[in-house]
Tab-separated table of C-alpha atoms and ligand atoms in Angstrom:
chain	number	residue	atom	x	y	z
A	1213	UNK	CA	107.481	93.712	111.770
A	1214	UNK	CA	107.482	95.657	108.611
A	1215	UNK	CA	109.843	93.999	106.003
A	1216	UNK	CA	112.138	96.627	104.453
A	1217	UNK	CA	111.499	97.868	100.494
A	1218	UNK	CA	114.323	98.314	98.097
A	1219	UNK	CA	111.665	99.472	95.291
A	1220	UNK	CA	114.075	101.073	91.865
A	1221	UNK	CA	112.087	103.602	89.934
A	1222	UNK	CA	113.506	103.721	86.392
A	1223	UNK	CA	111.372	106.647	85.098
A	1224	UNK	CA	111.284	106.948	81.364
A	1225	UNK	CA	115.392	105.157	81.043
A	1226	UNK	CA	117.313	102.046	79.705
A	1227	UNK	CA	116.325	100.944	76.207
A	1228	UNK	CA	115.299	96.970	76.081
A	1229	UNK	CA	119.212	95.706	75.990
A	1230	UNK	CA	120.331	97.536	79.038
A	1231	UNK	CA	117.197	95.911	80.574
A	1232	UNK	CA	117.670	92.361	80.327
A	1233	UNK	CA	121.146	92.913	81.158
A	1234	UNK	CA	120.270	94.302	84.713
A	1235	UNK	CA	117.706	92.187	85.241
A	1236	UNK	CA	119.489	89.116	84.598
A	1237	UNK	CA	122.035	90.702	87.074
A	1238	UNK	CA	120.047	91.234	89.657
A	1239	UNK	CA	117.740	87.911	89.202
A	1240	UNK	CA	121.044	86.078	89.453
A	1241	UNK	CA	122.048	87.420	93.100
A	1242	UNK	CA	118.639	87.087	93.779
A	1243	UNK	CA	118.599	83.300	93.140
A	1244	UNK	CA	121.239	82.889	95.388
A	1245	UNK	CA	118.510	83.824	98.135
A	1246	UNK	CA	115.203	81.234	98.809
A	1247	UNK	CA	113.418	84.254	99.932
A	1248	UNK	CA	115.392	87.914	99.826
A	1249	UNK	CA	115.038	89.267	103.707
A	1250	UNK	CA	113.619	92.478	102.087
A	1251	UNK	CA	111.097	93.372	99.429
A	1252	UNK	CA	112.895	93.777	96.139
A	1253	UNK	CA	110.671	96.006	93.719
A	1254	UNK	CA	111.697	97.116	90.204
A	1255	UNK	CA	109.718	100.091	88.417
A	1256	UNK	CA	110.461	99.180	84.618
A	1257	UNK	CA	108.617	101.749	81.385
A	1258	UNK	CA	105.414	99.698	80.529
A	1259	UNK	CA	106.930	98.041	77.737
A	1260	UNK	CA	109.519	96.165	79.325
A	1261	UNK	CA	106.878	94.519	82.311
A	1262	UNK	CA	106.159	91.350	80.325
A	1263	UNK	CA	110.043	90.715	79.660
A	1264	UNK	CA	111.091	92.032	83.582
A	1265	UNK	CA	108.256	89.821	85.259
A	1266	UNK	CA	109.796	86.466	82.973
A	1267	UNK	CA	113.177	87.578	84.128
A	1268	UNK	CA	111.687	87.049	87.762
A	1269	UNK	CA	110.120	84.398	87.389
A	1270	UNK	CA	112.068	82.168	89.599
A	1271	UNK	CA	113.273	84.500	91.803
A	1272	UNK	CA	112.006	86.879	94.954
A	1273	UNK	CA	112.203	90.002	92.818
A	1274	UNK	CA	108.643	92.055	92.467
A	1275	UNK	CA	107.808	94.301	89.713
A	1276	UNK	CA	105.783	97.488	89.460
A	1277	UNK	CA	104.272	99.635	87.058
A	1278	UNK	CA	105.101	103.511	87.415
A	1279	UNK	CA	101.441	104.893	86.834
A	1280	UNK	CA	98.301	103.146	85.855
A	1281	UNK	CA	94.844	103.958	84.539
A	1282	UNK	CA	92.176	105.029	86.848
A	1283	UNK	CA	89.593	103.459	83.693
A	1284	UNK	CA	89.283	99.331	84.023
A	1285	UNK	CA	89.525	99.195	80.260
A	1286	UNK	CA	88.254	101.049	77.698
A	1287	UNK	CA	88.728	103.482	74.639
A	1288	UNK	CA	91.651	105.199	76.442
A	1289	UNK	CA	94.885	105.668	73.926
A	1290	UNK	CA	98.172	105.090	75.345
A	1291	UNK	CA	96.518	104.049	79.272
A	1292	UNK	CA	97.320	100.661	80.408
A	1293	UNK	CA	94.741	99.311	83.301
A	1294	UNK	CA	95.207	97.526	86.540
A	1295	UNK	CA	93.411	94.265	85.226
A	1296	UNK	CA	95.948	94.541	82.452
A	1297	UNK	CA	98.269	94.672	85.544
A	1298	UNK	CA	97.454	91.837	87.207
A	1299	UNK	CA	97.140	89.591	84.440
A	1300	UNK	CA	100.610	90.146	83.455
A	1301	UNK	CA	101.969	89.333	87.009
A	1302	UNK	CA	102.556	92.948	87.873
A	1303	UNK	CA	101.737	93.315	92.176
A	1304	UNK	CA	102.674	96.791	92.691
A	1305	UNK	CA	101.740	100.465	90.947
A	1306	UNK	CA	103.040	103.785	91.590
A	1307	UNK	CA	100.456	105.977	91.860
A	1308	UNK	CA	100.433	110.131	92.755
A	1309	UNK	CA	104.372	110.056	91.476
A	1310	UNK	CA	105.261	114.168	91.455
A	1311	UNK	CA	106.196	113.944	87.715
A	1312	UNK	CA	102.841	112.973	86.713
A	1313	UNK	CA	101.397	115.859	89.072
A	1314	UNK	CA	103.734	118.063	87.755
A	1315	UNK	CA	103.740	116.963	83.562
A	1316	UNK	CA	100.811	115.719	83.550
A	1317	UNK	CA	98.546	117.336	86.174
A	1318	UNK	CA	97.570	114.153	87.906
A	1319	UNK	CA	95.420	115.367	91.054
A	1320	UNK	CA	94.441	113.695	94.115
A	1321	UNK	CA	91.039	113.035	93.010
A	1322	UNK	CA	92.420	111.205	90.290
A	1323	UNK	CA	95.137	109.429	92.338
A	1324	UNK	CA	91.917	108.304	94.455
A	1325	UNK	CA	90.547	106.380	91.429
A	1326	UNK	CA	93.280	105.114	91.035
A	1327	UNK	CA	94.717	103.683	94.224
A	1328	UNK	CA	90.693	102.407	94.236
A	1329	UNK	CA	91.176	100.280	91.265
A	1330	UNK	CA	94.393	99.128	92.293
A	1331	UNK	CA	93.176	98.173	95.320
A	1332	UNK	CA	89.946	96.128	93.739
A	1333	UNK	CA	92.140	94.440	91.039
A	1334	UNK	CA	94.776	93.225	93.875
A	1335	UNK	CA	97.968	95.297	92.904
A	1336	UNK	CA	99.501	97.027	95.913
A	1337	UNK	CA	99.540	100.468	95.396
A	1338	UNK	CA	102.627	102.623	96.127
A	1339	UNK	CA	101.125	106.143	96.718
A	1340	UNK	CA	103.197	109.056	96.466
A	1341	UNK	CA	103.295	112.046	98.216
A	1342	UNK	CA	105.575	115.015	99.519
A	1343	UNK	CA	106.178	118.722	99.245
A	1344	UNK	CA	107.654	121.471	96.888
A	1345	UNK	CA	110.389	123.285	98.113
A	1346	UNK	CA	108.737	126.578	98.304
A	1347	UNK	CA	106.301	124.981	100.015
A	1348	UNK	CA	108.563	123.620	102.905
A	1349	UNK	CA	110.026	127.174	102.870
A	1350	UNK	CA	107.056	128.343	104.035
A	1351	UNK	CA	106.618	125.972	106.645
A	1352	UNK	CA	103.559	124.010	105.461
A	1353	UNK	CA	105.244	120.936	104.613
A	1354	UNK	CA	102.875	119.013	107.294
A	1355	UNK	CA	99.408	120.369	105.829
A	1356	UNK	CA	100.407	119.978	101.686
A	1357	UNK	CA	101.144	116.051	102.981
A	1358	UNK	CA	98.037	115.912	105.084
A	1359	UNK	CA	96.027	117.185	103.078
A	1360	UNK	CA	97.379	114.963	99.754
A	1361	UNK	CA	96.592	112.166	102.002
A	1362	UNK	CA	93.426	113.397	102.909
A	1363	UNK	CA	92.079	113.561	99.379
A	1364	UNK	CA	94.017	110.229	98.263
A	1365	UNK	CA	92.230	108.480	100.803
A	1366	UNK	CA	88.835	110.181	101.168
A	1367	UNK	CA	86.934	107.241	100.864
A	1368	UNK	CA	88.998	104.526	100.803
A	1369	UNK	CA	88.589	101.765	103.378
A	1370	UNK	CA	91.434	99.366	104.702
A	1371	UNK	CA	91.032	95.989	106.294
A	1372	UNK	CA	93.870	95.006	108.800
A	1373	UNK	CA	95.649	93.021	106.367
A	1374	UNK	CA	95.454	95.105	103.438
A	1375	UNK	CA	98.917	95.899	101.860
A	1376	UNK	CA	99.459	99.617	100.897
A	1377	UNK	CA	102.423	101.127	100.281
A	1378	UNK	CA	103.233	105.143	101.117
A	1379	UNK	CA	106.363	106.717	99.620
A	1380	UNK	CA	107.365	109.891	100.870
A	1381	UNK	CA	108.838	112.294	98.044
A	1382	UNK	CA	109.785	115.663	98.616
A	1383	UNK	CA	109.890	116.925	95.692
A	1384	UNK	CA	112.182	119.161	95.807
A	1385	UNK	CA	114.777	116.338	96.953
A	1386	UNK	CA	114.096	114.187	93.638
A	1387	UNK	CA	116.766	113.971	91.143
A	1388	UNK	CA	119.016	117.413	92.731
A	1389	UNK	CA	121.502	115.301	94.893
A	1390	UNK	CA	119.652	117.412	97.815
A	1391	UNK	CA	118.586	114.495	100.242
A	1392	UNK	CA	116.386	115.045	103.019
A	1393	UNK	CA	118.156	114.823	106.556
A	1394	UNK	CA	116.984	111.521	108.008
A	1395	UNK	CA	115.513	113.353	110.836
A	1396	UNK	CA	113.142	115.838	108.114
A	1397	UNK	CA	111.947	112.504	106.298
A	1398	UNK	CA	111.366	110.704	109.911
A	1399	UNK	CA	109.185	113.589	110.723
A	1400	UNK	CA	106.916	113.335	108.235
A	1401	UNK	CA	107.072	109.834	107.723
A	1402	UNK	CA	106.013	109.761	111.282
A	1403	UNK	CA	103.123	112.432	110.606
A	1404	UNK	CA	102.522	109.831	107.918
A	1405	UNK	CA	101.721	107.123	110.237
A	1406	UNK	CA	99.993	109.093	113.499
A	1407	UNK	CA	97.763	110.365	110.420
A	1408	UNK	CA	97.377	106.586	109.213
A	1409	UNK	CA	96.429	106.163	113.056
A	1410	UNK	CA	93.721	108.832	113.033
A	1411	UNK	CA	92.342	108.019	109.843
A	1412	UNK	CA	92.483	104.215	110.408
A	1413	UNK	CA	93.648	102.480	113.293
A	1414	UNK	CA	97.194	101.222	115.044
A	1415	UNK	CA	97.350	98.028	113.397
A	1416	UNK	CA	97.217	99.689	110.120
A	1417	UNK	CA	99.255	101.960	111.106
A	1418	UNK	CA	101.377	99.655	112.245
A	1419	UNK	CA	101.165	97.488	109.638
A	1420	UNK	CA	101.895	99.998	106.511
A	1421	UNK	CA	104.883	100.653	105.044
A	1422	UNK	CA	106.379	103.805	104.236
A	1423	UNK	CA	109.165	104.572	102.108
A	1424	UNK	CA	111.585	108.019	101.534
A	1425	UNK	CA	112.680	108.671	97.982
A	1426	UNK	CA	115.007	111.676	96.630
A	1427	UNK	CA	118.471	111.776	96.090
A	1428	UNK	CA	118.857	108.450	98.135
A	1429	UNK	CA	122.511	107.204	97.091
A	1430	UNK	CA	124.521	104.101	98.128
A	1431	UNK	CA	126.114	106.512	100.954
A	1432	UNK	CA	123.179	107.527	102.366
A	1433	UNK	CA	120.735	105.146	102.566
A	1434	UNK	CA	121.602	103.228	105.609
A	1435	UNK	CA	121.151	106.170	107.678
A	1436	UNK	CA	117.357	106.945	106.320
A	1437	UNK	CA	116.677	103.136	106.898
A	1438	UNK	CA	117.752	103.533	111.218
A	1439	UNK	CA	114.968	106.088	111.378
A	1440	UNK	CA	111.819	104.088	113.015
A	1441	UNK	CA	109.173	105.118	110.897
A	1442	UNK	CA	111.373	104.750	107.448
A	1443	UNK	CA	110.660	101.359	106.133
A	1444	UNK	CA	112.659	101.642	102.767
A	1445	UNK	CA	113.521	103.500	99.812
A	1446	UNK	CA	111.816	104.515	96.444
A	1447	UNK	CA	115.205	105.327	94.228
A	1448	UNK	CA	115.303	106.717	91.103
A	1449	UNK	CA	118.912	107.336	89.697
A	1450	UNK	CA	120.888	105.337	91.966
A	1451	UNK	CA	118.226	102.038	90.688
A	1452	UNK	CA	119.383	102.317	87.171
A	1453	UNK	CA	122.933	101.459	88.032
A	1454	UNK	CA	122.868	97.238	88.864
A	1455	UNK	CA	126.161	97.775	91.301
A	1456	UNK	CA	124.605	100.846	92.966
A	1457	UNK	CA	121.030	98.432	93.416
A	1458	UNK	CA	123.333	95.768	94.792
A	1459	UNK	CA	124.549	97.789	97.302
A	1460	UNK	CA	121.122	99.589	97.988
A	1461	UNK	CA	119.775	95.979	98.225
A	1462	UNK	CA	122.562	95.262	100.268
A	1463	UNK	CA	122.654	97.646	102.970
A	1464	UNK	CA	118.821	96.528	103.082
A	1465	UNK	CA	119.268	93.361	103.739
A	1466	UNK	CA	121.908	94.263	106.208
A	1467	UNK	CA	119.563	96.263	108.518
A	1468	UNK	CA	116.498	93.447	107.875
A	1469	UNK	CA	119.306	90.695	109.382
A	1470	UNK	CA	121.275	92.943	112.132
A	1471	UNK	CA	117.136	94.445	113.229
A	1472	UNK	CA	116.663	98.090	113.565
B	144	13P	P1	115.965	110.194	92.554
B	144	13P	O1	116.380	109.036	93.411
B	144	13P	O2	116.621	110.184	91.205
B	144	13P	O3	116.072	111.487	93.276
B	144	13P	O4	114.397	109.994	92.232
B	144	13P	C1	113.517	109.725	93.271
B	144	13P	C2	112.212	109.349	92.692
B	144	13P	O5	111.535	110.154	92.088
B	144	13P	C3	111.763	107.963	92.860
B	144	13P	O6	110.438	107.812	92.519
């Protein structure tokens, strides 16, 4: 059984105040839990990790970086490293996120590298992929997402119990209030894992989750999460608000008890 992820992308928002203040929010309903019945995952900017991961500390909350390097260290300005990662506590990365493609011209090459290091250095990556809209227009939605996954995972081998996590991201669904039905994002999300199938095998395919983000809003999220193949929810806007997390985390945990 895959174990549902509430995982809050904060992009480049809050200033240091307005973090500590949700996080202390959040890691006080999370201490009323021993163990939260879903995977809990905040995204802070890079130089809030230390302060979110302390926050934590006694609680089931994860955090994860939004990028990382695809160097182990090195005379790279301004690139923070997955050893770096893991020595701060830090289990998951986003990696492939479309605003990197798109500002900063990340390819799948280099989204390779780094879902490789990740991988080596023991931080689960969270690999992003999905579709512009002009691209869905024209119907190739299936074969930009194939073939991102494709390059992302050209040579990268999984054992059965490696953790991985895919988020699917249309991108023309991210930040416009335009959602994806849940019946578009269970199509590809099941392309997603027949291709995992392929590529791998069942138990991996099985065994990896794979989460929708755009536009998902308090409203809207419980009907993504009754798809089969949609495992949870990378959130952008709707995670920078602690009462609309709450309820994300929530309707999570709601689905996780009551089984899909
Ligand atoms: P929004 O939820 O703001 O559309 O952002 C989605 C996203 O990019 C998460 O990584």
């Amino acid at each position: 059984m895959r174990r549902i992820v509430v995982a809050g992308n904060w992009k480049m928002f809050k200033t240091f105040q307005e973090m500590v203040s949700f996080c202390c929010k959040l890691a006080g309903y999370a201490s009323e839990f021993e163990e939260l019945p879903v995977t809990s995952i905040i995204c802070p900017p890079f130089p809030y990790l230390h302060t979110s991961v302390e926050i934590f500390s006694a609680t089931d909350v994860h955090i994860g970086s939004q990028d990382v390097s695809m160097h182990d260290f090195g005379a790279y300005t301004g690139e923070v490293s997955a050893p770096m990662l893991i020595s701060m506590g830090i289990e998951y990365s986003l990696v492939g996120h479309s605003e990197r493609r798109q500002y900063h011209q990340e390819t799948d090459i280099e989204i390779n590298l780094k879902v490789k290091i990740l991988q080596s250095t023991g931080v689960v990556p969270i690999v992003c992929v999905g579709e512009k809209e002009q691209q869905r227009d024209e119907g190739k939605t299936d074969e930009v997402v194939t073939s991102q996954l494709e390059t992302i995972f050209a040579d990268i081998d999984i054992a059965a119990d490696t953790n991985l996590i895919i988020a699917y991201e249309p991108v023309w669904a991210i930040g416009t209030g335009k959602t994806a039905t849940p019946e578009m994002a269970q199509d590809v999300h099941k392309l997603i894992r027949d291709w995992l199938e392929i590529r791998y095998n069942k138990t991996i395919a099985e065994r990896v989750s794979i989460l929708y983000g755009g536009s998902i809003k308090p409203d809207n999220f419980a009907a993504l999460l009754a798809q089969p193949d949609i495992d949870g929810g990378l959130i952008g806007g709707a995670s920078l608000d602690i009462d609309n997390y709450l309820n994300l985390l929530q309707t999570g945990i709601k689905i996780a008890q009551e089984g899909k």
